[in-house]
Amino acid sequence: MDICLILVKESCTCIYMNSYIDSFVEYLNYELHYSARTSHTYVEALKEYEKFLREYHYSFLNVNVDEANQYKAYLVKKEYQSKTTSLYLSAVRSFYIYLVEIKAIELNPFLMIKNPKVVKKLPNFLNHSESEMLFQLEDIENDLVVRNEFIVEFLYVTGLRVSELCNIEMKDILASENKIRVMGKGSKERLVFYKAIDSHLFHYYVDVVRTRILNGQESDYLIVSKTGKLTVRSVEKIVKEYAFKRNVKSKVTPHTLRHTFATDLLNEGADIRSVGEMLGHESLSTTQIYTHVTADRLKKVYENTHPRSKN
């Protein structure tokens, strides 16, 4: 086939595929209620699939199981981490599930393609001394510093995902009960407790500092900047810089604070099912990874309960 004809054909195929990807994103957002961040991740993953299709001159509507397996091998050859490979395969599999649903194709060629086994890393969490350094409250007049202090404290005492924090609206706060309504993954609502936060910091930020930061601007959201709602990336940057200024050596992200929340509860005797509910986990298996990070507590339990270890 003439090389020019191949290039024209591939260009048309990509444009055609992109129109399906656009409708797929709408399906994720409005039918499955995925977050904008997850949808963006899926789109980025599908771009890698497009590269594969172009390289091997395949049409996305005519891919078979052998070619689906070939894509998996293509990802492995690129030496992506197993977690990344799994994400890319899951995105493509979901895309084809959508194509089957809208009757663009009859069968999903990726349905039987298994993701590589992902080695689950132990969650990174702060030890007691690091927590002391990070959560040492200061009397500071700078409004943005107060807000940042509030963000770090609030993430730790609630165990929220950073996206959940960014999406909290003022109407979600049940102040008389020290609770907040949170919309989690899959648009599932749960109640989150925040009584453990410093009371003065909470009311000072919510009642005073937030209003001053907005400076006459309107916003429904709890966590704000001068222009309105804070983004996930902004909060991630705030947490990182806040920990650096407090001389915490460990890498600290919003997820580190979530892990620390869960680990501290378990170390204090909370049952794993309750912790999972507070974290908004759908499955107990998701929470079970935390049973591996409380080695000190497990050692003490063993020494205090095994008949022969007591002597």
CSV table of C-alpha atoms in Angstrom, one decimal:
chain,number,residue,atom,x,y,z
A,1,MET,CA,0.0,0.0,0.0
A,2,ASP,CA,1.3,3.5,-0.9
A,3,ILE,CA,2.8,5.2,2.2
A,4,CYS,CA,0.8,8.4,1.6
A,5,LEU,CA,-2.4,6.4,1.5
A,6,ILE,CA,-1.4,4.7,4.8
A,7,LEU,CA,-0.7,8.1,6.5
A,8,VAL,CA,-4.1,9.5,5.3
A,9,LYS,CA,-5.9,6.4,6.5
A,10,GLU,CA,-4.2,6.6,9.9
A,11,SER,CA,-5.0,10.3,10.3
A,12,CYS,CA,-8.7,9.7,9.5
A,13,THR,CA,-8.7,6.7,12.0
A,14,CYS,CA,-7.3,8.9,14.8
A,15,ILE,CA,-9.8,11.6,14.2
A,16,TYR,CA,-12.6,9.0,14.1
A,17,MET,CA,-11.3,7.4,17.3
A,18,ASN,CA,-11.0,10.7,19.1
A,19,SER,CA,-14.7,11.4,18.5
A,20,TYR,CA,-15.4,8.1,20.3
A,21,ILE,CA,-13.0,9.0,23.1
A,22,ASP,CA,-14.8,12.3,23.6
A,23,SER,CA,-18.2,10.6,24.0
A,24,PHE,CA,-16.5,8.0,26.2
A,25,VAL,CA,-15.3,10.8,28.6
A,26,GLU,CA,-18.9,12.1,28.8
A,27,TYR,CA,-20.0,8.6,29.6
A,28,LEU,CA,-17.5,8.4,32.4
A,29,ASN,CA,-18.4,11.8,33.8
A,30,TYR,CA,-22.1,11.8,33.6
A,31,GLU,CA,-23.1,8.1,33.6
A,32,LEU,CA,-20.5,6.5,35.9
A,33,HIS,CA,-19.8,9.8,37.8
A,34,TYR,CA,-16.0,9.4,37.6
A,35,SER,CA,-14.0,12.4,38.8
A,36,ALA,CA,-12.5,14.7,36.2
A,37,ARG,CA,-9.0,13.6,37.3
A,38,THR,CA,-9.9,9.9,36.6
A,39,SER,CA,-11.3,10.7,33.2
A,40,HIS,CA,-8.2,12.7,32.3
A,41,THR,CA,-6.0,9.7,33.4
A,42,TYR,CA,-8.1,7.4,31.1
A,43,VAL,CA,-7.7,9.8,28.2
A,44,GLU,CA,-3.9,9.9,28.7
A,45,ALA,CA,-3.8,6.1,28.8
A,46,LEU,CA,-5.8,5.9,25.6
A,47,LYS,CA,-3.2,8.1,23.9
A,48,GLU,CA,-0.6,5.4,24.5
A,49,TYR,CA,-3.0,2.9,22.8
A,50,GLU,CA,-3.4,5.2,19.8
A,51,LYS,CA,0.4,5.2,19.4
A,52,PHE,CA,0.3,1.4,19.3
A,53,LEU,CA,-2.5,1.3,16.7
A,54,ARG,CA,-0.6,3.7,14.5
A,55,GLU,CA,2.7,1.8,14.8
A,56,TYR,CA,1.0,-1.5,13.8
A,57,HIS,CA,-1.6,0.0,11.4
A,58,TYR,CA,-4.5,-1.4,13.3
A,59,SER,CA,-8.1,-0.1,13.3
A,60,PHE,CA,-9.4,0.3,16.8
A,61,LEU,CA,-12.8,-1.0,15.8
A,62,ASN,CA,-11.3,-4.2,14.3
A,63,VAL,CA,-8.8,-5.2,17.0
A,64,ASN,CA,-9.0,-8.9,17.9
A,65,VAL,CA,-7.8,-10.9,21.0
A,66,ASP,CA,-4.4,-11.6,19.5
A,67,GLU,CA,-3.8,-7.9,18.9
A,68,ALA,CA,-5.0,-7.1,22.3
A,69,ASN,CA,-2.4,-9.5,23.7
A,70,GLN,CA,0.1,-7.8,21.5
A,71,TYR,CA,-0.7,-4.5,23.1
A,72,LYS,CA,0.0,-5.9,26.5
A,73,ALA,CA,3.3,-7.2,25.3
A,74,TYR,CA,4.0,-3.8,23.8
A,75,LEU,CA,3.5,-2.1,27.2
A,76,VAL,CA,5.7,-4.7,28.9
A,77,LYS,CA,8.4,-4.2,26.4
A,78,LYS,CA,8.4,-0.5,27.2
A,79,GLU,CA,9.2,-1.4,30.8
A,80,TYR,CA,6.4,0.4,32.4
A,81,GLN,CA,5.8,-0.4,36.1
A,82,SER,CA,3.1,-3.1,36.5
A,83,LYS,CA,0.8,-0.5,38.0
A,84,THR,CA,1.1,1.7,34.9
A,85,THR,CA,0.6,-1.2,32.6
A,86,SER,CA,-2.5,-2.3,34.6
A,87,LEU,CA,-3.9,1.3,34.3
A,88,TYR,CA,-3.4,1.4,30.6
A,89,LEU,CA,-5.0,-2.0,30.0
A,90,SER,CA,-8.0,-1.1,32.3
A,91,ALA,CA,-8.5,2.2,30.4
A,92,VAL,CA,-8.6,0.4,27.1
A,93,ARG,CA,-10.8,-2.4,28.5
A,94,SER,CA,-13.3,0.2,29.8
A,95,PHE,CA,-13.2,2.0,26.4
A,96,TYR,CA,-14.2,-1.2,24.6
A,97,ILE,CA,-16.9,-1.9,27.2
A,98,TYR,CA,-18.3,1.4,26.2
A,99,LEU,CA,-18.0,0.6,22.5
A,100,VAL,CA,-19.9,-2.6,23.0
A,101,GLU,CA,-22.6,-0.8,25.0
A,102,ILE,CA,-23.2,1.7,22.2
A,103,LYS,CA,-23.1,-1.1,19.7
A,104,ALA,CA,-20.0,0.2,17.8
A,105,ILE,CA,-18.5,-3.3,18.1
A,106,GLU,CA,-19.9,-6.7,19.1
A,107,LEU,CA,-17.1,-8.1,21.3
A,108,ASN,CA,-14.6,-6.6,23.7
A,109,PRO,CA,-11.1,-7.9,22.6
A,110,PHE,CA,-9.6,-6.9,26.0
A,111,LEU,CA,-12.2,-8.7,28.2
A,112,MET,CA,-9.9,-11.8,28.7
A,113,ILE,CA,-6.6,-9.8,28.8
A,114,LYS,CA,-5.4,-10.0,32.4
A,115,ASN,CA,-3.6,-7.1,34.1
A,116,PRO,CA,-0.1,-7.9,35.4
A,117,LYS,CA,0.1,-8.6,39.0
A,118,VAL,CA,0.7,-5.4,40.9
A,119,VAL,CA,3.0,-5.6,43.9
A,120,LYS,CA,1.3,-3.5,46.5
A,121,LYS,CA,3.7,-1.1,48.2
A,122,LEU,CA,3.3,-0.6,51.9
A,123,PRO,CA,1.6,2.8,52.5
A,124,ASN,CA,3.9,5.6,53.5
A,125,PHE,CA,2.9,7.2,56.8
A,126,LEU,CA,4.4,9.5,59.4
A,127,ASN,CA,5.8,8.2,62.6
A,128,HIS,CA,5.0,9.9,65.9
A,129,SER,CA,8.0,12.3,65.9
A,130,GLU,CA,7.2,13.4,62.3
A,131,SER,CA,3.6,14.0,63.2
A,132,GLU,CA,4.7,16.1,66.2
A,133,MET,CA,6.8,18.2,63.9
A,134,LEU,CA,4.1,18.6,61.2
A,135,PHE,CA,1.2,19.3,63.5
A,136,GLN,CA,2.7,21.8,65.9
A,137,LEU,CA,0.3,24.7,65.5
A,138,GLU,CA,1.5,28.2,65.5
A,139,ASP,CA,-0.1,31.6,66.1
A,140,ILE,CA,0.3,33.1,62.6
A,141,GLU,CA,-1.5,36.2,61.3
A,142,ASN,CA,-0.9,35.4,57.6
A,143,ASP,CA,-4.2,34.2,56.2
A,144,LEU,CA,-2.7,31.8,53.5
A,145,VAL,CA,-0.4,30.2,56.1
A,146,VAL,CA,-3.5,29.7,58.4
A,147,ARG,CA,-5.4,28.1,55.5
A,148,ASN,CA,-2.5,25.8,54.7
A,149,GLU,CA,-2.2,24.8,58.3
A,150,PHE,CA,-5.9,24.0,58.3
A,151,ILE,CA,-5.6,21.9,55.1
A,152,VAL,CA,-2.8,19.7,56.5
A,153,GLU,CA,-4.6,19.3,59.9
A,154,PHE,CA,-8.0,18.6,58.2
A,155,LEU,CA,-6.6,16.0,55.9
A,156,TYR,CA,-5.0,14.1,58.8
A,157,VAL,CA,-8.0,14.2,61.2
A,158,THR,CA,-10.5,13.2,58.6
A,159,GLY,CA,-8.5,10.8,56.4
A,160,LEU,CA,-10.1,12.4,53.3
A,161,ARG,CA,-8.8,11.9,49.7
A,162,VAL,CA,-7.5,15.2,48.4
A,163,SER,CA,-10.2,15.4,45.7
A,164,GLU,CA,-12.9,14.9,48.4
A,165,LEU,CA,-11.4,17.8,50.4
A,166,CYS,CA,-11.4,20.1,47.4
A,167,ASN,CA,-15.0,19.3,46.7
A,168,ILE,CA,-16.4,20.0,50.1
A,169,GLU,CA,-19.0,22.8,50.1
A,170,MET,CA,-19.9,25.0,53.0
A,171,LYS,CA,-23.4,23.5,53.0
A,172,ASP,CA,-21.9,20.1,53.6
A,173,ILE,CA,-20.6,21.1,57.1
A,174,LEU,CA,-22.8,19.9,60.0
A,175,ALA,CA,-21.1,22.0,62.6
A,176,SER,CA,-23.3,21.1,65.6
A,177,GLU,CA,-22.3,17.5,65.1
A,178,ASN,CA,-18.7,18.0,64.0
A,179,LYS,CA,-19.4,16.1,60.8
A,180,ILE,CA,-19.2,16.8,57.1
A,181,ARG,CA,-21.0,15.2,54.2
A,182,VAL,CA,-18.5,13.9,51.7
A,183,MET,CA,-19.1,12.7,48.1
A,184,GLY,CA,-16.6,9.9,47.6
A,185,LYS,CA,-15.7,7.6,44.7
A,186,GLY,CA,-18.6,6.5,42.5
A,187,SER,CA,-20.7,9.4,43.9
A,188,LYS,CA,-21.1,7.5,47.2
A,189,GLU,CA,-21.9,9.8,50.1
A,190,ARG,CA,-20.6,9.3,53.6
A,191,LEU,CA,-20.3,11.2,56.9
A,192,VAL,CA,-16.8,12.2,58.0
A,193,PHE,CA,-15.9,13.4,61.5
A,194,TYR,CA,-13.6,16.3,62.3
A,195,LYS,CA,-13.9,16.7,66.0
A,196,ALA,CA,-10.1,15.9,66.5
A,197,ILE,CA,-9.1,19.1,64.7
A,198,ASP,CA,-8.0,22.0,66.8
A,199,SER,CA,-11.2,23.9,67.5
A,200,HIS,CA,-9.7,27.4,67.4
A,201,LEU,CA,-8.0,26.7,64.0
A,202,PHE,CA,-11.3,25.3,62.6
A,203,HIS,CA,-13.5,28.2,63.5
A,204,TYR,CA,-10.8,30.8,62.8
A,205,TYR,CA,-10.3,29.5,59.2
A,206,VAL,CA,-14.0,28.8,58.5
A,207,ASP,CA,-15.5,31.9,60.1
A,208,VAL,CA,-12.7,34.5,59.5
A,209,VAL,CA,-9.8,33.6,57.3
A,210,ARG,CA,-11.8,32.0,54.5
A,211,THR,CA,-13.8,35.2,54.1
A,212,ARG,CA,-10.7,37.4,54.1
A,213,ILE,CA,-9.0,35.2,51.4
A,214,LEU,CA,-12.0,35.5,49.1
A,215,ASN,CA,-12.0,39.3,49.6
A,216,GLY,CA,-15.6,39.8,48.4
A,217,GLN,CA,-15.6,36.9,45.9
A,218,GLU,CA,-18.3,34.3,46.1
A,219,SER,CA,-17.5,30.6,46.6
A,220,ASP,CA,-19.5,27.6,47.8
A,221,TYR,CA,-16.3,25.6,48.7
A,222,LEU,CA,-14.6,25.2,52.0
A,223,ILE,CA,-11.0,25.3,50.7
A,224,VAL,CA,-10.4,28.4,48.7
A,225,SER,CA,-7.9,30.7,47.1
A,226,LYS,CA,-8.3,34.4,46.1
A,227,THR,CA,-10.0,33.3,42.9
A,228,GLY,CA,-12.3,30.5,44.4
A,229,LYS,CA,-12.0,26.8,44.7
A,230,LEU,CA,-8.5,25.3,45.2
A,231,THR,CA,-7.4,22.6,42.8
A,232,VAL,CA,-6.1,19.1,43.7
A,233,ARG,CA,-2.6,20.0,42.4
A,234,SER,CA,-2.6,23.2,44.5
A,235,VAL,CA,-3.3,21.3,47.6
A,236,GLU,CA,-0.7,18.7,46.8
A,237,LYS,CA,1.9,21.5,46.4
A,238,ILE,CA,0.7,23.2,49.7
A,239,VAL,CA,1.1,19.9,51.7
A,240,LYS,CA,4.6,19.3,50.2
A,241,GLU,CA,5.9,22.8,50.9
A,242,TYR,CA,4.3,22.8,54.4
A,243,ALA,CA,6.1,19.6,55.4
A,244,PHE,CA,9.4,20.9,53.9
A,245,LYS,CA,9.2,24.1,56.0
A,246,ARG,CA,8.6,21.9,59.1
A,247,ASN,CA,11.7,19.9,58.4
A,248,VAL,CA,9.9,16.6,57.9
A,249,LYS,CA,12.3,14.4,56.0
A,250,SER,CA,9.8,11.9,54.7
A,251,LYS,CA,8.0,12.6,51.5
A,252,VAL,CA,4.6,14.0,52.6
A,253,THR,CA,1.6,14.1,50.3
A,254,PRO,CA,-2.2,14.3,51.0
A,255,HIS,CA,-2.2,10.6,50.7
A,256,THR,CA,0.5,10.2,53.3
A,257,LEU,CA,-1.8,12.0,55.7
A,258,ARG,CA,-4.6,9.7,54.8
A,259,HIS,CA,-2.4,6.7,55.4
A,260,THR,CA,-1.2,8.2,58.7
A,261,PHE,CA,-4.9,8.7,59.8
A,262,ALA,CA,-5.6,5.0,59.1
A,263,THR,CA,-2.4,3.7,60.7
A,264,ASP,CA,-2.8,5.8,63.9
A,265,LEU,CA,-6.4,4.6,64.3
A,266,LEU,CA,-5.4,1.0,63.9
A,267,ASN,CA,-2.5,1.4,66.3
A,268,GLU,CA,-4.9,2.8,68.9
A,269,GLY,CA,-7.1,-0.3,68.6
A,270,ALA,CA,-9.8,0.7,66.0
A,271,ASP,CA,-11.2,-2.3,64.1
A,272,ILE,CA,-10.2,-2.5,60.4
A,273,ARG,CA,-13.8,-2.5,59.1
A,274,SER,CA,-14.7,0.8,60.9
A,275,VAL,CA,-11.5,2.4,59.5
A,276,GLY,CA,-12.4,1.2,56.0
A,277,GLU,CA,-15.8,2.8,56.3
A,278,MET,CA,-14.2,6.1,57.5
A,279,LEU,CA,-11.8,6.0,54.5
A,280,GLY,CA,-14.7,5.4,52.1
A,281,HIS,CA,-13.4,2.0,50.9
A,282,GLU,CA,-15.8,-0.2,49.1
A,283,SER,CA,-14.1,-3.4,49.9
A,284,LEU,CA,-12.4,-4.6,53.1
A,285,SER,CA,-9.5,-6.0,51.0
A,286,THR,CA,-8.6,-2.4,50.2
A,287,THR,CA,-8.2,-1.6,53.8
A,288,GLN,CA,-6.3,-4.7,54.7
A,289,ILE,CA,-3.0,-3.4,53.4
A,290,TYR,CA,-2.9,-1.3,56.6
A,291,THR,CA,-2.6,-4.5,58.6
A,292,HIS,CA,1.0,-4.8,57.3
A,293,VAL,CA,2.2,-1.4,58.5
A,294,THR,CA,1.5,-1.7,62.1
A,295,ALA,CA,4.4,-4.0,62.9
A,296,ASP,CA,5.2,-2.5,66.3
A,297,ARG,CA,1.6,-3.0,67.5
A,298,LEU,CA,1.5,-6.6,66.1
A,299,LYS,CA,4.8,-7.3,68.0
A,300,LYS,CA,3.3,-6.0,71.2
A,301,VAL,CA,0.1,-8.0,70.7
A,302,TYR,CA,2.2,-11.1,70.1
A,303,GLU,CA,4.4,-10.5,73.2
A,304,ASN,CA,1.4,-9.7,75.4
A,305,THR,CA,-0.8,-12.6,74.4
A,306,HIS,CA,1.2,-15.6,73.3
A,307,PRO,CA,1.6,-17.9,76.4
A,308,ARG,CA,5.3,-18.6,75.8
A,309,SER,CA,6.3,-15.0,75.0
A,310,LYS,CA,5.1,-13.7,78.4
A,311,ASN,CA,7.9,-15.3,80.3
